[in-house]
Tab-separated table of C-alpha atoms and ligand atoms in Angstrom:
chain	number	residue	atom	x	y	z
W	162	UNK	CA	-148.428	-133.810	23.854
W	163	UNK	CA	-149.655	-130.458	24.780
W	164	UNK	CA	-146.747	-128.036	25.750
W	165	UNK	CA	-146.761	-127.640	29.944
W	166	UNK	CA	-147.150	-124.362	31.241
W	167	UNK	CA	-145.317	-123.228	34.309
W	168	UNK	CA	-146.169	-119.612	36.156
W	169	UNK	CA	-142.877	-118.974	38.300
W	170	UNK	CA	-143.196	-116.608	41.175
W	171	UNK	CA	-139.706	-114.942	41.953
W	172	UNK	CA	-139.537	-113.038	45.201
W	173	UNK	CA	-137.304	-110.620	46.596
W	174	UNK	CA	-134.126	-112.737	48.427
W	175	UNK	CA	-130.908	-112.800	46.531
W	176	UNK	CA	-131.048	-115.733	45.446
W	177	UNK	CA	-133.788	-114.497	42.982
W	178	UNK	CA	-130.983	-114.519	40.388
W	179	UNK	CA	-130.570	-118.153	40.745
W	180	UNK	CA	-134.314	-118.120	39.265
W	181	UNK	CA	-133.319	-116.627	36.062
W	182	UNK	CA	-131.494	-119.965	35.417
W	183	UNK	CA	-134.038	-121.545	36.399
W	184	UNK	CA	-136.177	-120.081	33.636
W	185	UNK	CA	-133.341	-120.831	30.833
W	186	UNK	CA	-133.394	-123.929	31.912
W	187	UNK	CA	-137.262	-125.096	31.974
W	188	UNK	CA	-137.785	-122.833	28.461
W	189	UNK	CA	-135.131	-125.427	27.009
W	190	UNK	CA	-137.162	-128.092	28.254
W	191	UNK	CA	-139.946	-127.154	26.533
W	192	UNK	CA	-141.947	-126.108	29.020
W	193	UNK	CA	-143.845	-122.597	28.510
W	194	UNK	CA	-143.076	-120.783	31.584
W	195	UNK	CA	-144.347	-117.457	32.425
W	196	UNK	CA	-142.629	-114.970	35.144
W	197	UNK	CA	-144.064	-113.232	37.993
W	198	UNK	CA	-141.086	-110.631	40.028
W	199	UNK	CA	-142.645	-109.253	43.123
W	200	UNK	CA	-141.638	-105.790	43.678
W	201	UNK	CA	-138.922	-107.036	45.734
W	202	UNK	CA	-137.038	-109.513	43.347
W	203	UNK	CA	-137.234	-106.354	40.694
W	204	UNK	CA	-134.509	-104.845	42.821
W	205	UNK	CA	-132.138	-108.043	42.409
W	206	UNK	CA	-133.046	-109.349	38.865
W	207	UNK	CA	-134.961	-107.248	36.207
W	208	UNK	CA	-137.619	-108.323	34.735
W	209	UNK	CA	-135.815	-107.371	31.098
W	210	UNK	CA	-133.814	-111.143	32.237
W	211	UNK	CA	-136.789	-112.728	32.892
W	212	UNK	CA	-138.459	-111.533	29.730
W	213	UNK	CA	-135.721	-112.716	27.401
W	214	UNK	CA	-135.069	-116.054	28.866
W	215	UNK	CA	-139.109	-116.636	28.827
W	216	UNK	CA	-140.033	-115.220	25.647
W	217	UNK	CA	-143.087	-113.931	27.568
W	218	UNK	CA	-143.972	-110.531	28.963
W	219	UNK	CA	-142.750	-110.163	33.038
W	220	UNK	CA	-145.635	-109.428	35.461
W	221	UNK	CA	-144.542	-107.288	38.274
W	222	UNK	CA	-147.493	-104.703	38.611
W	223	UNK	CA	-151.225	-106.375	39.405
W	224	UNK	CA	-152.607	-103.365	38.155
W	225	UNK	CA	-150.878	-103.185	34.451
W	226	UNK	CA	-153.195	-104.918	32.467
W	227	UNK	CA	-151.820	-105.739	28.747
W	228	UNK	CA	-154.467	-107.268	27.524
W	229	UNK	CA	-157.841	-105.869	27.726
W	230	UNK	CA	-159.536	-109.378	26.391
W	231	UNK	CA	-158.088	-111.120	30.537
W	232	UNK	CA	-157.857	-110.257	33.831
W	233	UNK	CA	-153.865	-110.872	33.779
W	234	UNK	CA	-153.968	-112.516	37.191
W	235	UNK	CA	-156.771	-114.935	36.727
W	236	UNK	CA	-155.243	-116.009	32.974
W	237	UNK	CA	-151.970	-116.561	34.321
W	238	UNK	CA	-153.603	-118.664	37.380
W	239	UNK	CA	-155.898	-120.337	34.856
W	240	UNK	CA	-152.651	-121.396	32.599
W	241	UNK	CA	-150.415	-123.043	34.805
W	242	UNK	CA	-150.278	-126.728	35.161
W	243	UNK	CA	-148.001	-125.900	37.722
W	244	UNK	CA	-147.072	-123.082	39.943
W	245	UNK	CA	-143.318	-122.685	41.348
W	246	UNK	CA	-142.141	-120.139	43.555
W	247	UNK	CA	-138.542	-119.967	43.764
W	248	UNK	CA	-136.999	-118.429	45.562
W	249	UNK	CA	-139.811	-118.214	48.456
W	250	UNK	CA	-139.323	-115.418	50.772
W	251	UNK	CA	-140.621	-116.221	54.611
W	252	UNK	CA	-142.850	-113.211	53.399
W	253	UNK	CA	-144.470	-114.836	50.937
W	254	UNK	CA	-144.929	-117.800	52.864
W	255	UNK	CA	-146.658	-116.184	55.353
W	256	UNK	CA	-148.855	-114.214	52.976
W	257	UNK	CA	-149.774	-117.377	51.319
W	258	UNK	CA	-150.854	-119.597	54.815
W	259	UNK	CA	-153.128	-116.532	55.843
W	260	UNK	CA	-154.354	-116.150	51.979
W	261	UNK	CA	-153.165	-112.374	51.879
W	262	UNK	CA	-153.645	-110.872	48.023
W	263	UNK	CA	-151.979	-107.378	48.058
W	264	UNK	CA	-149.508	-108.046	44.963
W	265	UNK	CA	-149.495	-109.831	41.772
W	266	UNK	CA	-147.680	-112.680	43.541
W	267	UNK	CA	-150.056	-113.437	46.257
W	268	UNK	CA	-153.012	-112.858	44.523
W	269	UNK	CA	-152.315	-115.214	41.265
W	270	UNK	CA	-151.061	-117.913	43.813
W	271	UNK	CA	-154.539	-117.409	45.445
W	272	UNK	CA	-156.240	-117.939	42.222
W	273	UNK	CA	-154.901	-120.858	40.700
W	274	UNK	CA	-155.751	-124.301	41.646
W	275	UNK	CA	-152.865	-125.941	40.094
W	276	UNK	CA	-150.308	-127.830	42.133
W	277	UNK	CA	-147.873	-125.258	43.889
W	278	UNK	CA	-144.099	-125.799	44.591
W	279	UNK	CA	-142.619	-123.911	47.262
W	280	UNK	CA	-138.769	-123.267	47.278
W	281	UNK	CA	-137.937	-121.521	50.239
W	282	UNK	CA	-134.544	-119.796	50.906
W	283	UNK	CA	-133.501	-117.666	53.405
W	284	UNK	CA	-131.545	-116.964	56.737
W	285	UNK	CA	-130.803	-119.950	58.814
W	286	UNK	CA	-132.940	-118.236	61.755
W	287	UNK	CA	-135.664	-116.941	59.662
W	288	UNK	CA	-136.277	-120.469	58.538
W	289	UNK	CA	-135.872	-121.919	61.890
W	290	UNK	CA	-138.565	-119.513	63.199
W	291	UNK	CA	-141.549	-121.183	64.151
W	292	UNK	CA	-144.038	-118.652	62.354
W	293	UNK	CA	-141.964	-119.903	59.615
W	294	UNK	CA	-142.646	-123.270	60.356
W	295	UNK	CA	-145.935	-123.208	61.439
W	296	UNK	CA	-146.482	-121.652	57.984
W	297	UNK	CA	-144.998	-124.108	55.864
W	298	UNK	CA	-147.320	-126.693	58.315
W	299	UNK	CA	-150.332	-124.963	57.070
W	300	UNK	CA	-149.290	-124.818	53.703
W	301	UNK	CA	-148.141	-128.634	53.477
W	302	UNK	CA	-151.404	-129.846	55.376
W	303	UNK	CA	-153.473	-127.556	52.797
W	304	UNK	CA	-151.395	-129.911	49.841
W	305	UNK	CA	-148.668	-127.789	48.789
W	306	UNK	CA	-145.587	-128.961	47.788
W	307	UNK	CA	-141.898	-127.647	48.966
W	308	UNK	CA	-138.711	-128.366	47.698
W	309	UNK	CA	-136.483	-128.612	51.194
W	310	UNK	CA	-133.665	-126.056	51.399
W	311	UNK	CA	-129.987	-127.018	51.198
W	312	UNK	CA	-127.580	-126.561	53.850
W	313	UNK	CA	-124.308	-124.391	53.471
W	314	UNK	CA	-122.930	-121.277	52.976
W	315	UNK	CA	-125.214	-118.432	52.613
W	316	UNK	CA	-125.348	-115.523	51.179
W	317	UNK	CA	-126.038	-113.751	54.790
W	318	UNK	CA	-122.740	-114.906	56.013
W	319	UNK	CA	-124.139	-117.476	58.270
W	320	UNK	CA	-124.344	-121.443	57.671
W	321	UNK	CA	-127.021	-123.416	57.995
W	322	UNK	CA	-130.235	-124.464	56.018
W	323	UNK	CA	-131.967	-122.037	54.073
W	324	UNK	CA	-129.818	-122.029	50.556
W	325	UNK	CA	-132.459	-122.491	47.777
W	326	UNK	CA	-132.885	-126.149	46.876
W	327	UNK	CA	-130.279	-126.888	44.088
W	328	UNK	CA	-131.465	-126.570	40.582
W	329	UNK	CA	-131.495	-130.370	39.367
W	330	UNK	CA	-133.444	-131.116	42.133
W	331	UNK	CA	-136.173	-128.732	41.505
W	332	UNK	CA	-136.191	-129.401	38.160
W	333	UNK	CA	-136.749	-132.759	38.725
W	334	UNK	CA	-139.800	-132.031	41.317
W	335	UNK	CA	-141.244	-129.902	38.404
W	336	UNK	CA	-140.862	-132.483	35.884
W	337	UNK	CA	-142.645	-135.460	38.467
W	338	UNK	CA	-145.203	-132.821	39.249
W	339	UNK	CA	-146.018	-131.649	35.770
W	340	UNK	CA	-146.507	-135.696	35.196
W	341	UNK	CA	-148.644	-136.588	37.970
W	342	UNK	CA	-151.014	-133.653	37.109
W	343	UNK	CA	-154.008	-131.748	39.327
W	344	UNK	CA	-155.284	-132.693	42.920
W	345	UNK	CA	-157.483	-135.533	42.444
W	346	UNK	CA	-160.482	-137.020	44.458
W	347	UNK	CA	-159.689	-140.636	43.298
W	348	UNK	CA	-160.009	-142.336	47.040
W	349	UNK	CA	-163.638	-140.912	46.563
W	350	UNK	CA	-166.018	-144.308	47.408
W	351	UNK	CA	-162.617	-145.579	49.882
W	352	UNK	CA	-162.042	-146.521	53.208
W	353	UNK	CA	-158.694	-146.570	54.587
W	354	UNK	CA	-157.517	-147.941	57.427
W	355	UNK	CA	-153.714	-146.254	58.221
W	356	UNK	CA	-151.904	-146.871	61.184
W	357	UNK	CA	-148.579	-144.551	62.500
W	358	UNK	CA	-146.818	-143.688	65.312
W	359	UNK	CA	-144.645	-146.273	67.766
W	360	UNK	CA	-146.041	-148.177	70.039
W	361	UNK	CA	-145.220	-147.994	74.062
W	362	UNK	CA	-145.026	-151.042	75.519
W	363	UNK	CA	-144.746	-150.840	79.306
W	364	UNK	CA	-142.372	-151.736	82.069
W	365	UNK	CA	-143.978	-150.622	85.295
W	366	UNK	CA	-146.473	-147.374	86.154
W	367	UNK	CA	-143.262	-144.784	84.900
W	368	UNK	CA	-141.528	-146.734	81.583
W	369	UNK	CA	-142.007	-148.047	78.904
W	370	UNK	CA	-139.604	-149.324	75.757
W	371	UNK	CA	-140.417	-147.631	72.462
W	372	UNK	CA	-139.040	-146.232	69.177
W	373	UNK	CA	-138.058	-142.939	66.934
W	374	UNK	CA	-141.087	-142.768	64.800
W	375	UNK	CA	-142.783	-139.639	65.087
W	376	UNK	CA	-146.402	-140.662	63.114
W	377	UNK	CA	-145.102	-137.821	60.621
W	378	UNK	CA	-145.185	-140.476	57.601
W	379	UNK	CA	-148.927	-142.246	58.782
W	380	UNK	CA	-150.385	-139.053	59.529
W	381	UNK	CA	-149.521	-137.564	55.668
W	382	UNK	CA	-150.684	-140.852	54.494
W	383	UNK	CA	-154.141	-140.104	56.277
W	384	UNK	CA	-154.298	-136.970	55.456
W	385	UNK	CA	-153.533	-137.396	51.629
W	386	UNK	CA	-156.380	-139.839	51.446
W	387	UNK	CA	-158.529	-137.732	53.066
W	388	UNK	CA	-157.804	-134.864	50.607
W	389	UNK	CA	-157.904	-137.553	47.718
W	390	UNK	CA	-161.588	-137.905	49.137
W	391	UNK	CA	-161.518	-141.383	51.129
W	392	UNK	CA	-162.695	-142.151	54.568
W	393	UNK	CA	-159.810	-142.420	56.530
W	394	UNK	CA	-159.389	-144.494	59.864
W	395	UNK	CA	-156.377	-143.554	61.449
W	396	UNK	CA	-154.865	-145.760	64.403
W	397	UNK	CA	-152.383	-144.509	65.755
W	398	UNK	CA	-149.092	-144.842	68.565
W	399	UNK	CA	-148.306	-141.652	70.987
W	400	UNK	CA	-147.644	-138.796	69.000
W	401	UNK	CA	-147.147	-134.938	68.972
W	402	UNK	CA	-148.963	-134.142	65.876
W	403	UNK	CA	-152.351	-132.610	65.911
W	404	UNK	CA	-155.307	-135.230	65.111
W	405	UNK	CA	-155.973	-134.364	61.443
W	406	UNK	CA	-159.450	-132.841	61.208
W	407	UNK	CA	-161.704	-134.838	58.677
W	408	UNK	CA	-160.279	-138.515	59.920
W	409	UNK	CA	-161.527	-140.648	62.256
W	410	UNK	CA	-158.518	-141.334	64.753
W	411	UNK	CA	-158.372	-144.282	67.411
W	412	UNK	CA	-155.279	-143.587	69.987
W	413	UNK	CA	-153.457	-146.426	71.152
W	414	UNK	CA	-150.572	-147.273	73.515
W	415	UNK	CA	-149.480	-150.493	72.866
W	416	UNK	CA	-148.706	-153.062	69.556
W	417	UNK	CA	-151.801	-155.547	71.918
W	418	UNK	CA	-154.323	-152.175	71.588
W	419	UNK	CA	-153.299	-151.495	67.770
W	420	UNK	CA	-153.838	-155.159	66.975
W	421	UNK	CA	-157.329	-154.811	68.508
W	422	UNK	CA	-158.314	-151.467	67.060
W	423	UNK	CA	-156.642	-152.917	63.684
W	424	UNK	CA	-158.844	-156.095	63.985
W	425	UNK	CA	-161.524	-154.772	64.393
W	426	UNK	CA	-162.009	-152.480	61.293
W	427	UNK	CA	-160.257	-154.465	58.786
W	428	UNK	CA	-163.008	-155.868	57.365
W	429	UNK	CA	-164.936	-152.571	56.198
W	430	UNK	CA	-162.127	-151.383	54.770
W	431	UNK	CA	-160.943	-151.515	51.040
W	432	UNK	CA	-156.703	-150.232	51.673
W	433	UNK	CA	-154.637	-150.590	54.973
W	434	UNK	CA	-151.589	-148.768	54.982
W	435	UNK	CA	-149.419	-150.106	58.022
W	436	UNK	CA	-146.645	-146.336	58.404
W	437	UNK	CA	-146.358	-147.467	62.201
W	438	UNK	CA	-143.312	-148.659	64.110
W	439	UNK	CA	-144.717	-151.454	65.842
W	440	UNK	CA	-142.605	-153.193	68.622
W	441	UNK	CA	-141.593	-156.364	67.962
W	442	UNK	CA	-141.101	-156.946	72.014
W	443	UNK	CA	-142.468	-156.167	75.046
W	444	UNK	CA	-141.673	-156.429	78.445
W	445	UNK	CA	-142.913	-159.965	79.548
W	446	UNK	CA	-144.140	-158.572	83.331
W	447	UNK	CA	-145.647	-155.552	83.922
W	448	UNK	CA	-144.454	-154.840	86.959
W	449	UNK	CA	-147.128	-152.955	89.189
W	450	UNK	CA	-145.188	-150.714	91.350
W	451	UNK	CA	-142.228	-148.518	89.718
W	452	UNK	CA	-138.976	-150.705	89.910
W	453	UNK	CA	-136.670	-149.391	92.353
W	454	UNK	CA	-132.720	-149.414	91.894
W	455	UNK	CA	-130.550	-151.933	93.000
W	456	UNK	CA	-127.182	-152.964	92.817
W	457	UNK	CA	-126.083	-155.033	89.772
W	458	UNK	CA	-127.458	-155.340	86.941
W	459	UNK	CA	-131.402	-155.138	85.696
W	460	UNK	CA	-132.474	-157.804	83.202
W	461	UNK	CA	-136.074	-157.332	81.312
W	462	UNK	CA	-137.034	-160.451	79.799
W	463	UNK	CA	-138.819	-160.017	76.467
W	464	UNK	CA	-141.532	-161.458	74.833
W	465	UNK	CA	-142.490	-161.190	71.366
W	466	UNK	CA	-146.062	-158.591	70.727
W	467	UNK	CA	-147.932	-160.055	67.301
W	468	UNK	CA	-147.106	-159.100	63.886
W	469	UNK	CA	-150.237	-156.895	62.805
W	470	UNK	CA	-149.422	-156.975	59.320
W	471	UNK	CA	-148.781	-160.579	59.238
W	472	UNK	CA	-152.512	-161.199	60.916
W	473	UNK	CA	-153.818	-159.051	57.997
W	474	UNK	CA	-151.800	-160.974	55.363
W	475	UNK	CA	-153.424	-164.218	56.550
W	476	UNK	CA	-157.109	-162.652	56.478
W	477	UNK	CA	-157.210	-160.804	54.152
W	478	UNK	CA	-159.721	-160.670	51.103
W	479	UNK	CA	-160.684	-157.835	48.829
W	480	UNK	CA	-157.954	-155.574	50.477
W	481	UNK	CA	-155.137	-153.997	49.270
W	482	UNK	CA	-152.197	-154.019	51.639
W	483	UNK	CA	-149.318	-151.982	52.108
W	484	UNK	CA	-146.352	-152.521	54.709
W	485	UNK	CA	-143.843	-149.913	55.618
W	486	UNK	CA	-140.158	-151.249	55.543
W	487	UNK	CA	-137.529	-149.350	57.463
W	488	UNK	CA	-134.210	-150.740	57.536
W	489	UNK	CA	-130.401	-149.785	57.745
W	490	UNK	CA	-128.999	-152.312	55.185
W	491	UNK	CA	-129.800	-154.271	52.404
W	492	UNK	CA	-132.891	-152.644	51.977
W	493	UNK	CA	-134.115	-154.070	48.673
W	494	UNK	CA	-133.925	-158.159	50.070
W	495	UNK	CA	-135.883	-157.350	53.634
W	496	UNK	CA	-138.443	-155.404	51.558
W	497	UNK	CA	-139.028	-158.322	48.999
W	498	UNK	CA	-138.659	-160.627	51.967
W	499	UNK	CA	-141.541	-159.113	54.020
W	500	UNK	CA	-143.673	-158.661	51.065
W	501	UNK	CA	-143.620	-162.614	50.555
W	502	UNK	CA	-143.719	-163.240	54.115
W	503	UNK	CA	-146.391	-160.761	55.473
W	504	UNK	CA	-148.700	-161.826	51.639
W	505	UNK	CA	-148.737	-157.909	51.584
W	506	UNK	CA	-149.538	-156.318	48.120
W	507	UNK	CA	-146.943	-153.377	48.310
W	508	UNK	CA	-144.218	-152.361	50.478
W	509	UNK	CA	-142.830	-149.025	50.804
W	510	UNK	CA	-139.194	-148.980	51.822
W	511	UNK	CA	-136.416	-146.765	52.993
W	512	UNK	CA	-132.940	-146.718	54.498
W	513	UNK	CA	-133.438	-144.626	57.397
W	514	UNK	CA	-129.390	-144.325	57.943
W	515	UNK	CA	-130.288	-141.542	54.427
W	516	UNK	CA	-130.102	-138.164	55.065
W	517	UNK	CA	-133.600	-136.996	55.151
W	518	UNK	CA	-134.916	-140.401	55.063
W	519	UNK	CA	-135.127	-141.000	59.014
W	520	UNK	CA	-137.561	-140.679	61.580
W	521	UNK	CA	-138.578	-137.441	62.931
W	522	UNK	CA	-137.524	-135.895	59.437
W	523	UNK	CA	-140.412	-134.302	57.095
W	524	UNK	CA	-139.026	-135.610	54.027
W	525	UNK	CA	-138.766	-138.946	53.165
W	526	UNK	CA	-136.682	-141.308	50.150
W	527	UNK	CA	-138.463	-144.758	49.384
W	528	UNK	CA	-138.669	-147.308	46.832
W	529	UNK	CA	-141.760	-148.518	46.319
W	530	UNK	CA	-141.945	-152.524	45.887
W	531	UNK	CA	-144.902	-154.193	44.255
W	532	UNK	CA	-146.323	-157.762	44.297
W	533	UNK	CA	-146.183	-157.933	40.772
W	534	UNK	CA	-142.392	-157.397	40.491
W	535	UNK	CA	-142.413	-153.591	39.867
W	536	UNK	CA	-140.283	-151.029	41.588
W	537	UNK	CA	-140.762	-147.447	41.919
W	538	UNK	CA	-138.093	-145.373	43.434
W	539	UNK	CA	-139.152	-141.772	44.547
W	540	UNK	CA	-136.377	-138.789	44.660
W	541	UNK	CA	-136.240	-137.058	48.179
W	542	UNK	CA	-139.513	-135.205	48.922
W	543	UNK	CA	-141.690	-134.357	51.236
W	544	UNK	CA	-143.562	-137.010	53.634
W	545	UNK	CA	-147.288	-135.577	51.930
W	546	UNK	CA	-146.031	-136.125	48.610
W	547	UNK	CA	-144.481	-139.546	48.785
W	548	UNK	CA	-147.989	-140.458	50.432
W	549	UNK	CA	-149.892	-138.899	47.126
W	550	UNK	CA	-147.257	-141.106	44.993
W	551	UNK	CA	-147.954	-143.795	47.204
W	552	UNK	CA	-151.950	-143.540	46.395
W	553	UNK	CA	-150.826	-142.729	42.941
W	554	UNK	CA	-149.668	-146.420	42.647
W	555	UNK	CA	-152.393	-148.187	44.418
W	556	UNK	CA	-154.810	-146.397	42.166
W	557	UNK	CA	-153.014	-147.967	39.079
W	558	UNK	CA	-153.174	-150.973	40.148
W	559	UNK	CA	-156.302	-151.297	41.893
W	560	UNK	CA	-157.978	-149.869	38.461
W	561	UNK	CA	-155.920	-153.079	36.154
W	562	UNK	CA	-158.096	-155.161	39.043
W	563	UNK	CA	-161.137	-153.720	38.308
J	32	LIG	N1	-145.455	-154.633	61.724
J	32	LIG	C1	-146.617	-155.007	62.364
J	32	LIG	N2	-146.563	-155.602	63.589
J	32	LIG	C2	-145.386	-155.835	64.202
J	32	LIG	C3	-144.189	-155.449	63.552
J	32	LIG	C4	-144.262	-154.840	62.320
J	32	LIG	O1	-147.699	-154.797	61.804
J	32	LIG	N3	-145.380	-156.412	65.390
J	32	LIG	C5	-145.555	-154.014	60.398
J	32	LIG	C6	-145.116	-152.556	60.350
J	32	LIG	O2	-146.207	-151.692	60.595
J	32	LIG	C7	-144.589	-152.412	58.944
J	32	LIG	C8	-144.072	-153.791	58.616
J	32	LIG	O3	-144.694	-154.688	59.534
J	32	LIG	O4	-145.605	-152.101	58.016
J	32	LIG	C9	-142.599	-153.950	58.698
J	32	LIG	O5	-142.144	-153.527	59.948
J	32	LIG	P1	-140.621	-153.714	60.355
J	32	LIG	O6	-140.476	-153.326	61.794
J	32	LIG	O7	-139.769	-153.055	59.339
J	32	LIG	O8	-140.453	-155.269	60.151
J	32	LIG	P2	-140.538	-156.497	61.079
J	32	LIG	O9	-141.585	-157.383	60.572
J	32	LIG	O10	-140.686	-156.083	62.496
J	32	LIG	O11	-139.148	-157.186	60.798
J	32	LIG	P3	-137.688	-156.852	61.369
J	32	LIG	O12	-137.886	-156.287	62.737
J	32	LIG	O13	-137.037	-158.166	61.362
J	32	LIG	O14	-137.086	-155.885	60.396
């Protein structure tokens, strides 16, 4: 196999010397990695370190051009297979979601069009900020990858989240990166049908019952097949998240409206991807007027709202299915269970009791359960990339159909 070649960014935060490790420890692996400092990380970690744990010349300096045959910061944008900044300052961050080039950081970043892994670490409040945030939302919606920060100690004195992921686990997101290769336009030809969100289902004009999804997990599904090339239908539950542009969304209130809107597309489309919470319940009367308080107690009666992914189960043809599994125990037997039960062709589960694994969260930890008795389970990452490994299956198996 051809050797991989990783371009590591280093930027100025102390835990820059945490990267020189990082080098040792992907140059034993094989992997040919070459080193960009910024001007910043220079001050905490030479580039002399750099240079003898990577065998390669250090780039610090857009301007000093080695070779006269390249244009340094296009050949080392060209070369990668994958791109890694550790650690990521908020400054580069920010640089990088408004595509600012003014050092030979930022400006190989902008050129390559390899997969990028962000490792962000810095002050608890710096990463809390939302230009911080907002930042790393551009970046993730634009496909990037991150590698969460830990919580702790830090070097700043304060504790909280902003340590630099631990080593093993970026190591490992380099590894499943470097193996699942460039962007890809696969879903090109597709339509998708995704649901997310909860569903409110309503008690009078003021209430309603509903759940802790947040549409996070649908809305990277949609938007990954959209980037993947598909035409994406999205039908979704109350959310805060901004419609994804390039997808054709269908709001809905209620688990009655998202059978409806579900119903009605399901026949054009070639994958449904069913992220939402759906309630299982709803409130049996509607009461007109806003319920006033009484003494004793209030009792709701409940009646059960149709299972949407059953329906599909029973209809469907040419599709390939996938059913979302959250559950706080025995995760492995209700996934199998529903996969039999709901005639679904994949089920993506996860124990949302797991830290970063819950509702609300960005990242996400599933296994991935297939018809055919296979079972894929993901480390933590991000909600966009377990959607791309998500498609990443379905396109395996949909192509040993074909
Ligand atoms: N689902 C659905 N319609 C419902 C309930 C669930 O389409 N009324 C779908 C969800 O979108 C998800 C899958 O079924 O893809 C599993 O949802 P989950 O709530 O985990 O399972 P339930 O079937 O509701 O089973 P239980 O509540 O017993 O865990």
């Amino acid at each position: 196999m051809r050797k991989k070649t990783v371009v590591l960014g280093v930027t100025g935060g102390i835990a820059a010397y945490k990267a020189a490790a990082l080098t040792s420890q992907l140059t034993q692996k094989g992997i040919d990695t070459w080193v960009i400092l910024t001007e910043s990380a220079a001050r905490f970690v030479t580039p002399l370190t750099f240079q003898t744990l990577s065998k390669h010349h250090v780039f610090v300096d857009t301007f000093e051009e080695r070779d006269p045959a390249v244009v340094s910061h296009i050949d080392l944008a060209d070369k990668a297979d994958l791109f890694v900044i550790a650690p990521a300052t908020a400054n580069i961050i920010g640089k990088m979601a408004q595509g600012i080039a003014d050092d030979m950081l930022s400006t190989t970043v902008l050129a390559t069009v390899a997969p990028v892994l962000i490792c962000p670490a810095m002050n608890v409040h710096m990463y809390a900020h939302p230009a911080v945030q907002r930042n790393m939302n551009i970046l993730k919606e634009w496909g990037y990858h991150f590698a969460e920060p830990g919580e702790g100690p830090l070097a700043c004195g304060y504790t909280g989240k902003g340590r630099l992921a631990e080593s093993e686990s970026i190591l490992t997101h380099i590894e499943y990166l470097l193996k699942k290769g460039n962007r890809k336009t696969d879903l090109k030809g597709k339509r998708v049908l995704v649901t997310a969100g909860p569903t409110r289902e309503k008690v009078d004009p003021v209430r309603f019952f509903s759940n802790r999804s947040s549409g996070k997990m649908g809305f990277a599904i949609a938007e990954a097949a959209r980037d993947r090339g598909a035409e994406v239908l999205l039908v979704t539950g109350p959310t805060s998240l901004p419609k994804p542009s390039g997808v054709i969304t269908y709001p809905v209130e209620s688990a009655e409206e998202m059978y409806h809107a579900v119903m009605e597309k399901i026949e054009e489309v070639d994958i449904v991807i069913k992220a939402a919470a759906v309630a299982d319940y709803r409130p049996k009367e509607v009461h007109d007027q806003k319920i006033k308080k009484s003494e004793g107690q209030l009792i709701i009666e409940l009646e059960r709202t149709k299972d949407i992914l059953f329906e599909i189960g029973k209809r469907k043809k040419h599709q390939f299915v996938v059913g979302f599994a959250a559950e706080t125990k025995d995760v492995e037997y209700y996934a199998k269970d529903k996969m039999s039960r709901k005639n679904v062709d994949m089920i993506v589960a996860n124990n949302v009791k797991l830290v970063g694994a819950g509702f609300e969260e960005d990242t996400n930890v599933v296994t991935i359960y297939v018809k055919n008795g296979q079972e894929i389970s993901l480390p933590k990452m991000s909600k966009r990339e377990v959607a791309d490994a998500i498609f990443d299956q379905i396109m395996g198996l949909l192509e040993q159909r074909e």
